[in-house]
């Protein structure tokens, strides 16, 4: 098994995520927190993020139905979600969060619905890409998993 | 050689993700960390026997904001000496001013960087350690 090749592939995959704007600098800050004492920290936080953000989006969807035109409430949910996206460096998701909040500010219900749908798509995309990335890291072997791949 | 009692930081944030990150940030600086998800729980921890040497709290939280928690801490004789740091994703000068006036040591803009945390820990905690050593 060519581990160095797998690590190169993982590094290339990650570079792509940055180049295409899925991730920003904050993701690197989170990676910097990973070390021998916490060798799976990044993946753990990412898993936490996807679970948490899925729940927040679900709560928001319910609120859109249960509290029509309650832009303050909708905005409060989205503020939480935007915060999580910022913390992990989920850049494209954050952009959709901002778009949703803009639509709230303008009282634009359809705009809000549209933004939320886009956000859900970005969520699913990022989840899929990061899952592939971590799977590749795991295949690259313990060295690949425990240390940050060389960029 | 003893390095003295371990410093204990209380981190308050309603976000699961942010709690994981701030906790890791603080632990990597070798502090004991307790994380809670609300101001109410923070006050419960503060009422326990175990000493808290610094509080780092999110501003925007349901029920009790970080600002309200700050006020409660500063109004309480046994707690008012504990340095409090506020974190917020909103860069509002009015909010920052209000928190600093109420006695917050620092106001950090989220997302919080490791360098922010290590800077304020090295700023605030040696003073605490010194005070403890003098007792």
mmCIF file of N, CA, C and O in Angstrom, chain A residues 25-26 29-30 33-35 38 41 45 48-49 52 79-80 83-84 86-88 101, chain B residues 14-18 20-21 24-25 28 60 62 89-90 95 110-115:
data_model
loop_
_atom_site.group_PDB
_atom_site.id
_atom_site.type_symbol
_atom_site.label_atom_id
_atom_site.label_comp_id
_atom_site.label_asym_id
_atom_site.label_seq_id
_atom_site.Cartn_x
_atom_site.Cartn_y
_atom_site.Cartn_z
ATOM 1 N N UNK A 25 -9.672 29.679 6.161
ATOM 2 C CA UNK A 25 -8.531 29.652 7.085
ATOM 3 C C UNK A 25 -8.882 29.068 8.462
ATOM 4 O O UNK A 25 -8.045 28.438 9.120
ATOM 5 N N UNK A 26 -10.112 29.291 8.890
ATOM 6 C CA UNK A 26 -10.487 28.820 10.225
ATOM 7 C C UNK A 26 -10.344 27.306 10.346
ATOM 8 O O UNK A 26 -10.036 26.791 11.416
ATOM 9 N N UNK A 29 -7.013 26.572 11.476
ATOM 10 C CA UNK A 29 -6.862 26.869 12.913
ATOM 11 C C UNK A 29 -7.321 25.664 13.747
ATOM 12 O O UNK A 29 -6.711 25.329 14.767
ATOM 13 N N UNK A 30 -8.400 25.043 13.299
ATOM 14 C CA UNK A 30 -8.901 23.862 14.011
ATOM 15 C C UNK A 30 -7.902 22.701 13.869
ATOM 16 O O UNK A 30 -7.617 21.985 14.832
ATOM 17 N N UNK A 33 -5.045 22.479 16.234
ATOM 18 C CA UNK A 33 -5.315 22.011 17.591
ATOM 19 C C UNK A 33 -5.137 20.495 17.721
ATOM 20 O O UNK A 33 -5.200 19.947 18.806
ATOM 21 N N UNK A 34 -4.947 19.829 16.594
ATOM 22 C CA UNK A 34 -4.795 18.378 16.616
ATOM 23 C C UNK A 34 -3.334 18.029 16.894
ATOM 24 O O UNK A 34 -2.441 18.657 16.339
ATOM 25 N N UNK A 35 -3.127 17.063 17.762
ATOM 26 C CA UNK A 35 -1.764 16.597 18.011
ATOM 27 C C UNK A 35 -1.829 15.168 18.537
ATOM 28 O O UNK A 35 -2.887 14.542 18.477
ATOM 29 N N UNK A 38 -4.526 14.575 21.029
ATOM 30 C CA UNK A 38 -5.878 14.569 20.442
ATOM 31 C C UNK A 38 -5.766 14.287 18.949
ATOM 32 O O UNK A 38 -5.953 15.179 18.113
ATOM 33 N N UNK A 41 -8.934 14.986 16.650
ATOM 34 C CA UNK A 41 -9.701 16.171 17.043
ATOM 35 C C UNK A 41 -10.489 16.772 15.886
ATOM 36 O O UNK A 41 -11.670 17.074 16.014
ATOM 37 N N UNK A 45 -14.573 17.161 15.739
ATOM 38 C CA UNK A 45 -15.268 18.456 15.683
ATOM 39 C C UNK A 45 -16.141 18.547 14.433
ATOM 40 O O UNK A 45 -17.264 19.046 14.487
ATOM 41 N N UNK A 48 -19.245 16.555 14.971
ATOM 42 C CA UNK A 48 -20.079 17.343 15.882
ATOM 43 C C UNK A 48 -20.782 18.463 15.128
ATOM 44 O O UNK A 48 -21.991 18.700 15.303
ATOM 45 N N UNK A 49 -20.039 19.126 14.275
ATOM 46 C CA UNK A 49 -20.584 20.235 13.490
ATOM 47 C C UNK A 49 -21.738 19.771 12.605
ATOM 48 O O UNK A 49 -22.791 20.419 12.554
ATOM 49 N N UNK A 52 -24.798 18.911 14.700
ATOM 50 C CA UNK A 52 -25.363 20.111 15.299
ATOM 51 C C UNK A 52 -26.053 20.985 14.258
ATOM 52 O O UNK A 52 -27.166 21.478 14.456
ATOM 53 N N UNK A 79 -28.385 32.859 13.107
ATOM 54 C CA UNK A 79 -27.180 33.412 13.726
ATOM 55 C C UNK A 79 -26.375 32.306 14.416
ATOM 56 O O UNK A 79 -25.152 32.257 14.326
ATOM 57 N N UNK A 80 -27.097 31.400 15.069
ATOM 58 C CA UNK A 80 -26.437 30.266 15.726
ATOM 59 C C UNK A 80 -25.713 29.408 14.700
ATOM 60 O O UNK A 80 -24.563 28.999 14.899
ATOM 61 N N UNK A 83 -22.655 30.984 13.280
ATOM 62 C CA UNK A 83 -21.566 30.913 14.251
ATOM 63 C C UNK A 83 -20.807 29.606 14.158
ATOM 64 O O UNK A 83 -19.573 29.584 14.121
ATOM 65 N N UNK A 84 -21.552 28.514 14.089
ATOM 66 C CA UNK A 84 -20.922 27.196 13.971
ATOM 67 C C UNK A 84 -20.128 27.081 12.678
ATOM 68 O O UNK A 84 -19.017 26.543 12.672
ATOM 69 N N UNK A 86 -18.763 29.452 10.969
ATOM 70 C CA UNK A 86 -17.549 30.273 11.125
ATOM 71 C C UNK A 86 -16.483 29.544 11.909
ATOM 72 O O UNK A 86 -15.312 29.577 11.564
ATOM 73 N N UNK A 87 -16.910 28.898 12.973
ATOM 74 C CA UNK A 87 -15.954 28.253 13.883
ATOM 75 C C UNK A 87 -15.192 27.124 13.227
ATOM 76 O O UNK A 87 -14.064 26.823 13.624
ATOM 77 N N UNK A 88 -15.825 26.505 12.240
ATOM 78 C CA UNK A 88 -15.190 25.353 11.620
ATOM 79 C C UNK A 88 -14.572 25.698 10.261
ATOM 80 O O UNK A 88 -13.843 24.908 9.667
ATOM 81 N N UNK A 101 -29.855 35.701 6.281
ATOM 82 C CA UNK A 101 -30.039 36.803 7.227
ATOM 83 C C UNK A 101 -30.377 38.102 6.495
ATOM 84 O O UNK A 101 -31.190 38.902 6.964
ATOM 85 N N UNK B 14 -23.181 28.278 24.404
ATOM 86 C CA UNK B 14 -24.314 27.401 24.083
ATOM 87 C C UNK B 14 -24.061 26.582 22.814
ATOM 88 O O UNK B 14 -24.837 25.692 22.495
ATOM 89 N N UNK B 15 -22.993 26.903 22.099
ATOM 90 C CA UNK B 15 -22.685 26.156 20.868
ATOM 91 C C UNK B 15 -21.806 24.946 21.158
ATOM 92 O O UNK B 15 -20.707 25.076 21.712
ATOM 93 N N UNK B 16 -22.281 23.801 20.742
ATOM 94 C CA UNK B 16 -21.565 22.529 20.925
ATOM 95 C C UNK B 16 -20.182 22.578 20.292
ATOM 96 O O UNK B 16 -19.171 22.175 20.885
ATOM 97 N N UNK B 17 -20.145 23.078 19.066
ATOM 98 C CA UNK B 17 -18.894 23.143 18.299
ATOM 99 C C UNK B 17 -17.900 24.071 18.987
ATOM 100 O O UNK B 17 -16.730 23.733 19.175
ATOM 101 N N UNK B 18 -18.387 25.244 19.396
ATOM 102 C CA UNK B 18 -17.490 26.221 20.028
ATOM 103 C C UNK B 18 -16.973 25.723 21.370
ATOM 104 O O UNK B 18 -15.822 25.979 21.727
ATOM 105 N N UNK B 20 -16.336 22.627 22.113
ATOM 106 C CA UNK B 20 -15.285 21.648 21.810
ATOM 107 C C UNK B 20 -13.977 22.363 21.464
ATOM 108 O O UNK B 20 -12.899 21.966 21.917
ATOM 109 N N UNK B 21 -14.100 23.427 20.692
ATOM 110 C CA UNK B 21 -12.902 24.140 20.244
ATOM 111 C C UNK B 21 -12.256 24.911 21.391
ATOM 112 O O UNK B 21 -11.041 24.809 21.613
ATOM 113 N N UNK B 24 -10.533 22.583 23.844
ATOM 114 C CA UNK B 24 -9.271 22.057 23.323
ATOM 115 C C UNK B 24 -8.181 23.125 23.358
ATOM 116 O O UNK B 24 -7.048 22.866 23.736
ATOM 117 N N UNK B 25 -8.559 24.342 23.006
ATOM 118 C CA UNK B 25 -7.641 25.475 23.030
ATOM 119 C C UNK B 25 -7.068 25.672 24.423
ATOM 120 O O UNK B 25 -5.874 25.877 24.612
ATOM 121 N N UNK B 28 -4.881 22.662 25.634
ATOM 122 C CA UNK B 28 -3.554 22.609 25.019
ATOM 123 C C UNK B 28 -2.611 23.602 25.688
ATOM 124 O O UNK B 28 -1.407 23.497 25.570
ATOM 125 N N UNK B 60 -23.744 35.942 23.136
ATOM 126 C CA UNK B 60 -25.117 35.605 22.727
ATOM 127 C C UNK B 60 -25.519 34.220 23.187
ATOM 128 O O UNK B 60 -25.158 33.224 22.561
ATOM 129 N N UNK B 62 -29.093 32.095 24.902
ATOM 130 C CA UNK B 62 -30.495 32.245 25.305
ATOM 131 C C UNK B 62 -30.614 32.323 26.825
ATOM 132 O O UNK B 62 -29.711 31.908 27.540
ATOM 133 N N UNK B 89 -19.414 36.928 18.078
ATOM 134 C CA UNK B 89 -19.187 36.987 16.634
ATOM 135 C C UNK B 89 -19.572 38.358 16.075
ATOM 136 O O UNK B 89 -19.240 38.680 14.947
ATOM 137 N N UNK B 90 -20.289 39.156 16.877
ATOM 138 C CA UNK B 90 -20.697 40.480 16.417
ATOM 139 C C UNK B 90 -19.670 41.498 16.895
ATOM 140 O O UNK B 90 -19.435 41.649 18.099
ATOM 141 N N UNK B 95 -21.362 47.189 22.166
ATOM 142 C CA UNK B 95 -21.378 45.969 22.978
ATOM 143 C C UNK B 95 -20.048 45.795 23.702
ATOM 144 O O UNK B 95 -20.001 45.484 24.899
ATOM 145 N N UNK B 110 -15.235 36.303 17.632
ATOM 146 C CA UNK B 110 -15.245 34.926 17.120
ATOM 147 C C UNK B 110 -15.142 34.949 15.603
ATOM 148 O O UNK B 110 -15.666 35.869 14.979
ATOM 149 N N UNK B 111 -14.573 33.908 14.977
ATOM 150 C CA UNK B 111 -14.040 32.725 15.625
ATOM 151 C C UNK B 111 -12.729 33.018 16.356
ATOM 152 O O UNK B 111 -11.875 33.741 15.849
ATOM 153 N N UNK B 112 -12.620 32.459 17.555
ATOM 154 C CA UNK B 112 -11.482 32.731 18.420
ATOM 155 C C UNK B 112 -10.267 31.947 17.935
ATOM 156 O O UNK B 112 -10.369 30.776 17.603
ATOM 157 N N UNK B 113 -9.139 32.610 17.872
ATOM 158 C CA UNK B 113 -7.914 31.962 17.438
ATOM 159 C C UNK B 113 -7.114 31.450 18.633
ATOM 160 O O UNK B 113 -7.174 32.050 19.705
ATOM 161 N N UNK B 114 -6.361 30.395 18.416
ATOM 162 C CA UNK B 114 -5.491 29.905 19.499
ATOM 163 C C UNK B 114 -4.593 31.008 20.052
ATOM 164 O O UNK B 114 -4.389 31.090 21.260
ATOM 165 N N UNK B 115 -4.101 31.878 19.190
ATOM 166 C CA UNK B 115 -3.204 32.956 19.644
ATOM 167 C C UNK B 115 -3.937 33.916 20.577
ATOM 168 O O UNK B 115 -3.345 34.426 21.531
#
